[in-house]
Coordinates of C-alpha atoms and ligand atoms in Angstrom, one line a residue:
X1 CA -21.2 23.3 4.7
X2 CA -22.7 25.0 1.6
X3 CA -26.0 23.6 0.8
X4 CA -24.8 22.6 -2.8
X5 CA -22.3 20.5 -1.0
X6 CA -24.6 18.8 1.4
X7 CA -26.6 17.8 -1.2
X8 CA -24.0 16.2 -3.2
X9 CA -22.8 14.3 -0.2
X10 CA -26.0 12.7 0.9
X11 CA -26.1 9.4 0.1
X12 CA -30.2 8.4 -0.3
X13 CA -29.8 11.7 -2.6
X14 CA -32.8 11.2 -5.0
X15 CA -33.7 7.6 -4.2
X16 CA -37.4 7.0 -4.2
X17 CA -38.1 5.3 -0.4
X18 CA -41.8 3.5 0.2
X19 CA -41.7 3.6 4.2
X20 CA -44.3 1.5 5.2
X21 CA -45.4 1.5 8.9
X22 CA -47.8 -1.3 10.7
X23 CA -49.2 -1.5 14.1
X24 CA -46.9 -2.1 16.2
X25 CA -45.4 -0.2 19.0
X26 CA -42.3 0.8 17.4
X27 CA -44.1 2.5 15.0
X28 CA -43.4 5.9 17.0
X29 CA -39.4 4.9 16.1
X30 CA -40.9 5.4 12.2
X31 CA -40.5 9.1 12.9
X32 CA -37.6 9.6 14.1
X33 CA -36.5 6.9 11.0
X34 CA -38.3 9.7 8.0
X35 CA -36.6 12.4 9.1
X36 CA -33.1 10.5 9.0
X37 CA -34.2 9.2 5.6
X38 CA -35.1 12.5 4.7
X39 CA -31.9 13.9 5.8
X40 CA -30.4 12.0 3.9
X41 CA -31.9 13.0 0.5
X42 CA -34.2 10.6 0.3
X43 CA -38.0 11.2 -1.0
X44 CA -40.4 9.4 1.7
X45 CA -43.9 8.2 1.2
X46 CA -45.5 6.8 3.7
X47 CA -48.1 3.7 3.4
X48 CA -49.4 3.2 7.1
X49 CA -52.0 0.4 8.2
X50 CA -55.3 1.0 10.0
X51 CA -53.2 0.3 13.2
X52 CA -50.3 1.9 12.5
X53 CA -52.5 5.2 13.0
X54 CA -53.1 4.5 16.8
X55 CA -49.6 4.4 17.6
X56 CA -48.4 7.4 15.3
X57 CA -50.3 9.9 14.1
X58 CA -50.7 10.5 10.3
X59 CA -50.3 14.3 10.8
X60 CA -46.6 13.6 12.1
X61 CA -45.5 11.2 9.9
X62 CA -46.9 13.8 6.9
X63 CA -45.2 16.6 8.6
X64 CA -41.8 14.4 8.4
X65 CA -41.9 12.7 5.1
X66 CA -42.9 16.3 3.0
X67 CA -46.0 14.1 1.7
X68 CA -49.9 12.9 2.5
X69 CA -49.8 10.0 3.9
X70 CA -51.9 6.5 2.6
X71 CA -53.5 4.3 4.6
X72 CA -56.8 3.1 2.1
X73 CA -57.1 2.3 -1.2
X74 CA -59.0 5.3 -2.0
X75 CA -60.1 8.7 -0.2
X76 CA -63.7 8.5 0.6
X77 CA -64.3 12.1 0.1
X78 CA -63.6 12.1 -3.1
X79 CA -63.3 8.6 -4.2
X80 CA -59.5 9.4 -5.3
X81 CA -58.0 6.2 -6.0
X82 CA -54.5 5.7 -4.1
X83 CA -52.6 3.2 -6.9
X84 CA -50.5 0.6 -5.5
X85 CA -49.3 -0.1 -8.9
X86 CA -47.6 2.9 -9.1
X87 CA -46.6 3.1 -5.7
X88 CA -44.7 0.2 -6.2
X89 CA -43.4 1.2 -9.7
X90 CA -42.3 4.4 -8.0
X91 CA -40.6 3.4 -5.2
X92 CA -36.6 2.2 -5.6
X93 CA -37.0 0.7 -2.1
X94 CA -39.9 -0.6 -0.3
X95 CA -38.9 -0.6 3.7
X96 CA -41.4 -1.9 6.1
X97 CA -40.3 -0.6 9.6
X98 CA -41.7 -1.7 12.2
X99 CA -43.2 -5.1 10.5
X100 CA -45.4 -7.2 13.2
X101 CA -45.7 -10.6 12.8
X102 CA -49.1 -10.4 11.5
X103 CA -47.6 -8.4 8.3
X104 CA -45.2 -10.9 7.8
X105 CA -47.7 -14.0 7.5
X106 CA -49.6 -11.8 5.5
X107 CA -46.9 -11.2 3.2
X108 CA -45.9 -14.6 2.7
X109 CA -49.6 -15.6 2.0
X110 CA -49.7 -13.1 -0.2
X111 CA -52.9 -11.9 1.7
X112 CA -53.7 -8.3 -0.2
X113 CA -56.1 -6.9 2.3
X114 CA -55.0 -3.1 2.5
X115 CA -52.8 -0.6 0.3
X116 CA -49.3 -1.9 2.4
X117 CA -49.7 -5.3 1.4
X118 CA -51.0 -4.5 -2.1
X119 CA -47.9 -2.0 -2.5
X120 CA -46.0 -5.0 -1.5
X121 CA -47.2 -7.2 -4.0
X122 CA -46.7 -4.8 -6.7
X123 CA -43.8 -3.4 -5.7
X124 CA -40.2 -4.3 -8.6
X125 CA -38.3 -2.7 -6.0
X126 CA -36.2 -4.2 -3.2
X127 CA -38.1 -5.1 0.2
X128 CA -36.3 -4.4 3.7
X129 CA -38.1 -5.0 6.6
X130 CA -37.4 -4.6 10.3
X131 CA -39.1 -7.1 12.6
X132 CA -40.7 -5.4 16.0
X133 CA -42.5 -7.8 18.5
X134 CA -42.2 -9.3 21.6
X135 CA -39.5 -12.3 22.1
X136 CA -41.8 -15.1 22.1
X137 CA -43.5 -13.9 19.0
X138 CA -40.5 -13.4 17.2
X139 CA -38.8 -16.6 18.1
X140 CA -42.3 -18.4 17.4
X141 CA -41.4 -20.8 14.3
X142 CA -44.0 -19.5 12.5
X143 CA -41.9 -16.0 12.6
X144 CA -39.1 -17.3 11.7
X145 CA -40.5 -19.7 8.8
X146 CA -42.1 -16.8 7.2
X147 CA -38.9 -15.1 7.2
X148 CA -36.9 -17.6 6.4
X149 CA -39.4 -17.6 3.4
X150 CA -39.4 -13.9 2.8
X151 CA -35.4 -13.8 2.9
X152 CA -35.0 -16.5 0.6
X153 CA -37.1 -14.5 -1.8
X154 CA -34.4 -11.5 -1.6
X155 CA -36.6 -9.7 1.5
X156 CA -33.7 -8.0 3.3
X157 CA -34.4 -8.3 6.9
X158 CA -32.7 -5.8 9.6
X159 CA -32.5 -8.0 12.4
X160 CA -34.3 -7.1 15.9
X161 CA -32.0 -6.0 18.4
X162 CA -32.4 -7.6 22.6
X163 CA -33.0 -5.4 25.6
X164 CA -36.4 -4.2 27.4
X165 CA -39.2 -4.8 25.3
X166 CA -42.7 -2.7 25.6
X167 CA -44.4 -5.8 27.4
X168 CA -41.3 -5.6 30.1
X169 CA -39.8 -8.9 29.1
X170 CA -36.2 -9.1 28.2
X171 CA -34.9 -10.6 24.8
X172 CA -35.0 -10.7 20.8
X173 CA -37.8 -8.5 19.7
X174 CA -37.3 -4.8 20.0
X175 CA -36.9 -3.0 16.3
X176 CA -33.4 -2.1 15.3
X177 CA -32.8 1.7 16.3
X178 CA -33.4 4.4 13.2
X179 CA -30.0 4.8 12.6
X180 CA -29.1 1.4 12.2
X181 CA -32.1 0.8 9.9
X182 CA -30.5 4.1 7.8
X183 CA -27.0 2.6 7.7
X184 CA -28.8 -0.8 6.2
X185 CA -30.1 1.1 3.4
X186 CA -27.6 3.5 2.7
X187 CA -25.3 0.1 2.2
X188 CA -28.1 -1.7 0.2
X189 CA -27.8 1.1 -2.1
X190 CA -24.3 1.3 -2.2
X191 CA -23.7 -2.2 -3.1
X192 CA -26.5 -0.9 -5.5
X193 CA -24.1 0.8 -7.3
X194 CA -21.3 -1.4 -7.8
X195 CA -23.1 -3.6 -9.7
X196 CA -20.7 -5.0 -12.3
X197 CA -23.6 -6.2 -15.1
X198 CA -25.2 -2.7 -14.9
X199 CA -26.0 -1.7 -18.4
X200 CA -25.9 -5.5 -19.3
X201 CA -29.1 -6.4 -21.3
X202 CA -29.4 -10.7 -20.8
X203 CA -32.0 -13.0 -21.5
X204 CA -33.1 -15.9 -19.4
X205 CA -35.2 -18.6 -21.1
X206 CA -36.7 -21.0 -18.2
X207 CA -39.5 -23.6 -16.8
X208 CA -40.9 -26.0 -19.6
X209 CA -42.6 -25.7 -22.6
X210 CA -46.4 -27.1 -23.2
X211 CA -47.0 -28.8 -26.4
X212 CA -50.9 -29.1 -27.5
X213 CA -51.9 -32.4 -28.7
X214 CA -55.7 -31.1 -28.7
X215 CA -57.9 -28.3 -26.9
X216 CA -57.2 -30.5 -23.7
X217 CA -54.3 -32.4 -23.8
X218 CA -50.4 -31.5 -23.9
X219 CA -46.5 -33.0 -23.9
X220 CA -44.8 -31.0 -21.1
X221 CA -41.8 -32.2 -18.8
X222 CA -41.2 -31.9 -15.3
X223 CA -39.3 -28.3 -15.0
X224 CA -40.4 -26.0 -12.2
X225 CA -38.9 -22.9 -13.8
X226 CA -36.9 -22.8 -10.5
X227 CA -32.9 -22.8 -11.5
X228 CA -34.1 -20.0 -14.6
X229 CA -35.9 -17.9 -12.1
X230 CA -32.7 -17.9 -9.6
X231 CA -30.8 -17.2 -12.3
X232 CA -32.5 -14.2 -13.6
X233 CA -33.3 -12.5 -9.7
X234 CA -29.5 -13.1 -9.8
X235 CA -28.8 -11.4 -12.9
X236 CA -30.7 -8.5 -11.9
X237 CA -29.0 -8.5 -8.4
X238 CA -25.9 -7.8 -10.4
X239 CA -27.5 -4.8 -12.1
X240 CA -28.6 -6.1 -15.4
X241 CA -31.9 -5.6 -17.2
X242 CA -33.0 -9.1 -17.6
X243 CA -35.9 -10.4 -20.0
X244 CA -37.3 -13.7 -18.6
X245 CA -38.7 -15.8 -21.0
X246 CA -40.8 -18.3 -19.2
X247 CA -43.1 -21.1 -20.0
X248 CA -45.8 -21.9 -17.5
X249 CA -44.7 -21.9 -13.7
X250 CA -46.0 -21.0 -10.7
X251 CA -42.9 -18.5 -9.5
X252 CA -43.4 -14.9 -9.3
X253 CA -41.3 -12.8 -11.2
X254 CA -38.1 -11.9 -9.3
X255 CA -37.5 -8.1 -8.5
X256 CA -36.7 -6.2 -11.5
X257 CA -36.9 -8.4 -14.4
X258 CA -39.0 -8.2 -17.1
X259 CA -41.0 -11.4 -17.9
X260 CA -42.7 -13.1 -21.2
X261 CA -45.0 -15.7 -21.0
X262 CA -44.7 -18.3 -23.3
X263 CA -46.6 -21.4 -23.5
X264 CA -44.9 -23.7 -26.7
X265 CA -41.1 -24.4 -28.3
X266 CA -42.2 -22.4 -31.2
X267 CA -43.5 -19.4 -28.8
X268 CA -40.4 -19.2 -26.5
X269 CA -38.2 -19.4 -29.9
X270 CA -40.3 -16.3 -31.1
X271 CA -39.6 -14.5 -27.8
X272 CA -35.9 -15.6 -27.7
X273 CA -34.8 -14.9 -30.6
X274 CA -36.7 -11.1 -30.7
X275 CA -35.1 -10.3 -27.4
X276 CA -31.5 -11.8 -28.0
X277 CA -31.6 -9.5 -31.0
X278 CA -30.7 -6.5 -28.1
X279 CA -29.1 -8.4 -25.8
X280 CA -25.5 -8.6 -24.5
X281 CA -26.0 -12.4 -23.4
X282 CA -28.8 -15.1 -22.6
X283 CA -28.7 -18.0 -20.2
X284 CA -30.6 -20.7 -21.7
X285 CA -32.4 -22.6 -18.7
X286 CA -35.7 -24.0 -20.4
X287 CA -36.6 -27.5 -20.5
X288 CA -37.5 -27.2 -24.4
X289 CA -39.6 -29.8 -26.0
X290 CA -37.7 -31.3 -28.6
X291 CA -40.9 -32.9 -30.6
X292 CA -44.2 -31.3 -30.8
X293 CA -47.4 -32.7 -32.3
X294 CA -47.5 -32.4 -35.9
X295 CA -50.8 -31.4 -35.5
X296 CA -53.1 -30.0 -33.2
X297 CA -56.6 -31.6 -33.0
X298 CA -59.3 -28.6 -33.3
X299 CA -61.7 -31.4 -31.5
X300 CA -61.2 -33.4 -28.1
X301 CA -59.5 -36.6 -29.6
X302 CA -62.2 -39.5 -29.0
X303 CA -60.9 -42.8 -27.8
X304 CA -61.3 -45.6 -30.8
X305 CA -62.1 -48.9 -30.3
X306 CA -59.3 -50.6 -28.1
X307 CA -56.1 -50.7 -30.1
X308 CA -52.9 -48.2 -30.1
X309 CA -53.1 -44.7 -31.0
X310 CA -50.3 -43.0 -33.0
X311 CA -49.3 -39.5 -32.4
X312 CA -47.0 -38.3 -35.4
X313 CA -44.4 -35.7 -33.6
X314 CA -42.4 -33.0 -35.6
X315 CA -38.6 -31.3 -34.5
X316 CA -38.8 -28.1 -32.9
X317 CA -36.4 -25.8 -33.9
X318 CA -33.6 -25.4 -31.2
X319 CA -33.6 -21.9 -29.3
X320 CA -30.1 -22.2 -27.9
X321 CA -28.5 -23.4 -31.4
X322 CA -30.4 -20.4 -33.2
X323 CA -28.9 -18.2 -31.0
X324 CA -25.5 -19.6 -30.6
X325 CA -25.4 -18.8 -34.5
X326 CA -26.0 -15.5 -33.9
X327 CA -24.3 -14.5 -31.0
X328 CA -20.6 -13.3 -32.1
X329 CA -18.9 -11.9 -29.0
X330 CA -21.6 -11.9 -26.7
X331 CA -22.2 -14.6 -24.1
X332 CA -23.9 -17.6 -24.3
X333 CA -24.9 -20.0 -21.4
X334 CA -26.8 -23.6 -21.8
X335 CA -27.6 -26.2 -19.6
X336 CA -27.7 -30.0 -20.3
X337 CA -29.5 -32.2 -18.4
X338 CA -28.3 -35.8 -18.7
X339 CA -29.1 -39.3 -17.1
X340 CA -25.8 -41.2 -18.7
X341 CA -22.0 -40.4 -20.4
X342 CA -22.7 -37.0 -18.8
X343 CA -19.1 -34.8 -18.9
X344 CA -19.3 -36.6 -23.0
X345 CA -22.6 -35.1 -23.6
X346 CA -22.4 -31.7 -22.3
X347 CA -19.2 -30.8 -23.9
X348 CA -20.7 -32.0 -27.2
X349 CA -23.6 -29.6 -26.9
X350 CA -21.0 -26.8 -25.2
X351 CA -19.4 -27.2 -29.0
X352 CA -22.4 -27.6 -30.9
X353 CA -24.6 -24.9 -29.7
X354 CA -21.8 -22.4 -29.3
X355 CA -22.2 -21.7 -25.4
X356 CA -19.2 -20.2 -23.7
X357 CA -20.2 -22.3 -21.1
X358 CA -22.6 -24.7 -20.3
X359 CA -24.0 -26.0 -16.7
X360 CA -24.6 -29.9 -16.4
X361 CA -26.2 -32.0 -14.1
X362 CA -27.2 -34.8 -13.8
X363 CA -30.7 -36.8 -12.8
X364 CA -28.4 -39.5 -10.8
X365 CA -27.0 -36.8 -8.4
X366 CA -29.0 -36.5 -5.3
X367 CA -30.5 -32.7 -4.5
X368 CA -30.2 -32.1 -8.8
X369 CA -32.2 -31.4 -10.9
X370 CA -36.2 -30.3 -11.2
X371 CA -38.5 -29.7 -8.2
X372 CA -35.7 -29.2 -5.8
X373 CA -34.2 -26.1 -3.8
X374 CA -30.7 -27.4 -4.6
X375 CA -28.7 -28.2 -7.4
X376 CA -25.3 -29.7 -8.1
X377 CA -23.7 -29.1 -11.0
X378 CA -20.4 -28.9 -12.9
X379 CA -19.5 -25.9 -15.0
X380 CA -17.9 -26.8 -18.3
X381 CA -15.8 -24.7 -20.9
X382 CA -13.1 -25.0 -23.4
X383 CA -10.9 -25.0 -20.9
X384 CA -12.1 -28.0 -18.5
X385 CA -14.3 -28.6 -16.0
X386 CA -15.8 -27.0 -12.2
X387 CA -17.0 -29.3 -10.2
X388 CA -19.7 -27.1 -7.5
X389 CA -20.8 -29.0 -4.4
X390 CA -24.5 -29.4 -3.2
X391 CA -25.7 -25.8 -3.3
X392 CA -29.1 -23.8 -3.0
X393 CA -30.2 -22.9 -6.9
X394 CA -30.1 -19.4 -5.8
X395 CA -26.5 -20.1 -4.6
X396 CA -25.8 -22.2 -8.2
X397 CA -26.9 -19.3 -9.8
X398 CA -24.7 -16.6 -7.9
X399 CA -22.2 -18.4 -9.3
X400 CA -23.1 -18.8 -12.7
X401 CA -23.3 -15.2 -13.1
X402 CA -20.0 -14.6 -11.2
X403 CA -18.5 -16.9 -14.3
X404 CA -20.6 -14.5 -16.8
X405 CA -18.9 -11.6 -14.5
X406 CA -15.6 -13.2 -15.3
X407 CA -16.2 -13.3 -19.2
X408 CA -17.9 -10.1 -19.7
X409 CA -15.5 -8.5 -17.5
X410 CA -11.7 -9.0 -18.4
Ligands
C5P1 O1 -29.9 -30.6 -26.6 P1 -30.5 -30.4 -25.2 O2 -31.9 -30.1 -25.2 O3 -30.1 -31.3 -24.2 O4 -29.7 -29.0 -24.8 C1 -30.0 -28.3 -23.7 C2 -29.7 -26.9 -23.8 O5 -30.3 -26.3 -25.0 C3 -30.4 -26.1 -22.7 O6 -29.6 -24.9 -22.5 C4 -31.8 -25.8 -23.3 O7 -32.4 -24.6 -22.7 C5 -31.4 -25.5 -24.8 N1 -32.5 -25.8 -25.7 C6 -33.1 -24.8 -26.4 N2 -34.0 -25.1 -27.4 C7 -34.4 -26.4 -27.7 C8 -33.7 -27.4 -26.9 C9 -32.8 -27.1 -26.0 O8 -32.8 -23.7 -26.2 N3 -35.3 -26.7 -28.6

């Protein structure tokens, strides 16, 4: 084959790989896995722990990837500083092969001790990892709770495949073979590009807003920010550019989307309303406070005497109705969250606010609703009603943006 050829044939062709390697013994299967990925097209750095260097040398997996090798956060010749924030902006795949057990706990603690880990943390990218340790490690629940943890985040694991293992037990525990790991990304990336919102800009509003009464008090609601978040990593699964405009939460902002932070109505409006101006749809998630104090107090409020106090509360403007004015043939999503005449309610607001569809549920339905990990909801539109079972948000969400998928694409 012509060179020419073989280069427009290789799949990783271009695609920027972070290969990170930790102490384990598989990490001598890390060479044999750079020069596949180098094969086939791909650019290779590699981020290796302190450990990782007993098992492979950093001189082979250099030679192999085409690059210097990074194991601390800066060269102590020359005080060079390695950046993990570019790293992880770099890289259009971070793949941690082999990953011990003690990586993985690290990762889910978020634990930031050397440039892997901090790579990790920074990285937008997509995370593969492929487990390597002995069976009872890797069946230890603690294993599989922090990969439970780690997939449910969107952590792509290649599963550990059974046989000999270096400690001469027999079971589940032994790193998948190069190739395999190669065939796992070469499909991630090919799903990569059949992603039907590619090109799609949306904006997510989510989580609840905070409404000052005075420097130390505030009107907020119960939203976790979960169901936006899912809806925005899902978004951006499907290949859109997503701007997440979120009042306070505690989530960390899914893979690839861009986030605002917002802390009132009136702030999250701003946002909203600036990036709808660009966008081809928004999905509006927030729990919006629909009265904020009409004034804030510069001064702690002092208690006085022992009768009532009175707080005078103004209208906030709506976000979702603003846009709905405003959003001709692009697509608009809203979500009502009701506690009585629930199907009446939500197709009043579908009309009002000018969603194409809107997502209800309701407080009396078990699993629905804030705090949870599951959600059940009905999908309304002109033309009637989807009733979804009990599912995961991240699940409710797939399927919200499949329905988007459905409008968007004719
Ligand atoms: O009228 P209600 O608040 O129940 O409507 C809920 C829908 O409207 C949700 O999609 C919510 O995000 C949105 N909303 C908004 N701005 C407001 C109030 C609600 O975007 N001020």
């Amino acid at each position: 084959m012509c060179p020419m050829a073989d280069q427009m044939t290789r799949p990783l062709e271009g695609r920027h790989i972070l290969l990170g390697i930790t102490g384990s013994i598989a990490a001598y299967k890390a060479a044999m896995l750079c020069r596949l990925l180098v094969r086939e097209g791909a650019e290779v750095q590699v981020v290796m722990t302190a450990l990782a260097k007993e098992f492979i040398t950093p001189l082979t997996m250099a030679t192999l990837s085409r690059r210097p090798i990074l194991v601390e956060f800066f060269d102590p010749e020359n005080g060079a500083w390695n950046s993990h924030v570019k790293l992880g902006e770099w890289a259009d795949l971070m793949l941690i092969a082999p990953v011990t057990a003690n990586t993985l706990a690290k990762m889910t603690g978020g634990v930031a001790d050397n440039l892997l880990l901090t790579s990790y943390l920074s990285a937008r990218c997509p995370v593969m990892v492929a487990p390597a340790m002995d069976l009872d490690m890797y069946a230890h629940y603690t294993t599989q709770r922090n990969l439970a943890e780690l997939q449910a985040h969107g952590v792509k694991i290649v599963e550990p495949g059974s046989g000999e293992l270096a400690s001469g037990l027999e079971g589940k525990g032994r790193m998948a073979e190069p190739e395999e790991i190669v065939e796992a990304v070469k499909a991630h990336f090919a799903a990569d590009k059949k992603k039907a919102l590619a090109g799609n800009h949306f904006v997510v509003t989510a989580g609840a807003t905070i409404e000052p009464i005075d420097p130390v008090r505030y009107i907020t609601n119960h939203s976790t920010g979960k169901m936006g978040y899912a809806i925005a990593e899902a978004l951006a699964a499907h290949g859109a550019r997503v701007t997440l405009v979120s009042g306070r939460t505690a989530l960390a902002v899914p893979p690839g989307v861009d986030r605002v932070d917002v802390l009132t109505a009136e702030e999250m409006y701003q946002a909203a309303v600036e990036a709808f101006a660009e966008a081809d749809g928004a999905v509006m998630c927030a729990a919006v406070a629909d009265y904020t104090p009409r004034e804030v107090a510069a001064e702690k409020i002092k208690k006085q005497g022992e009768g009532d106090m009175t707080l005078t509360l103004r209208r906030t403007q709506d976000i979702a109705a603003r846009l709905g004015t405003a959003k001709g043939a692009r697509v608009l999503v809203g979500f009502a969250l009701e506690t009585c005449d629930e199907q009446a309610h939500a197709e009043e607001k579908l009309a009002k606010k000018n969603f194409d569809f809107i997502v209800l549920n309701s407080l009396r339905d078990a699993g629905a609703g804030f705090r949870g990990d599951t959600n059940k909801v009905t999908l309304i539109d002109a033309a009637g009603s989807e009733e979804l079972p009990l599912l995961s948000k991240r699940e409710v969400a797939e399927r919200i943006v499949e329905k988007i998928e459905s409008i968007i694409i004719k």
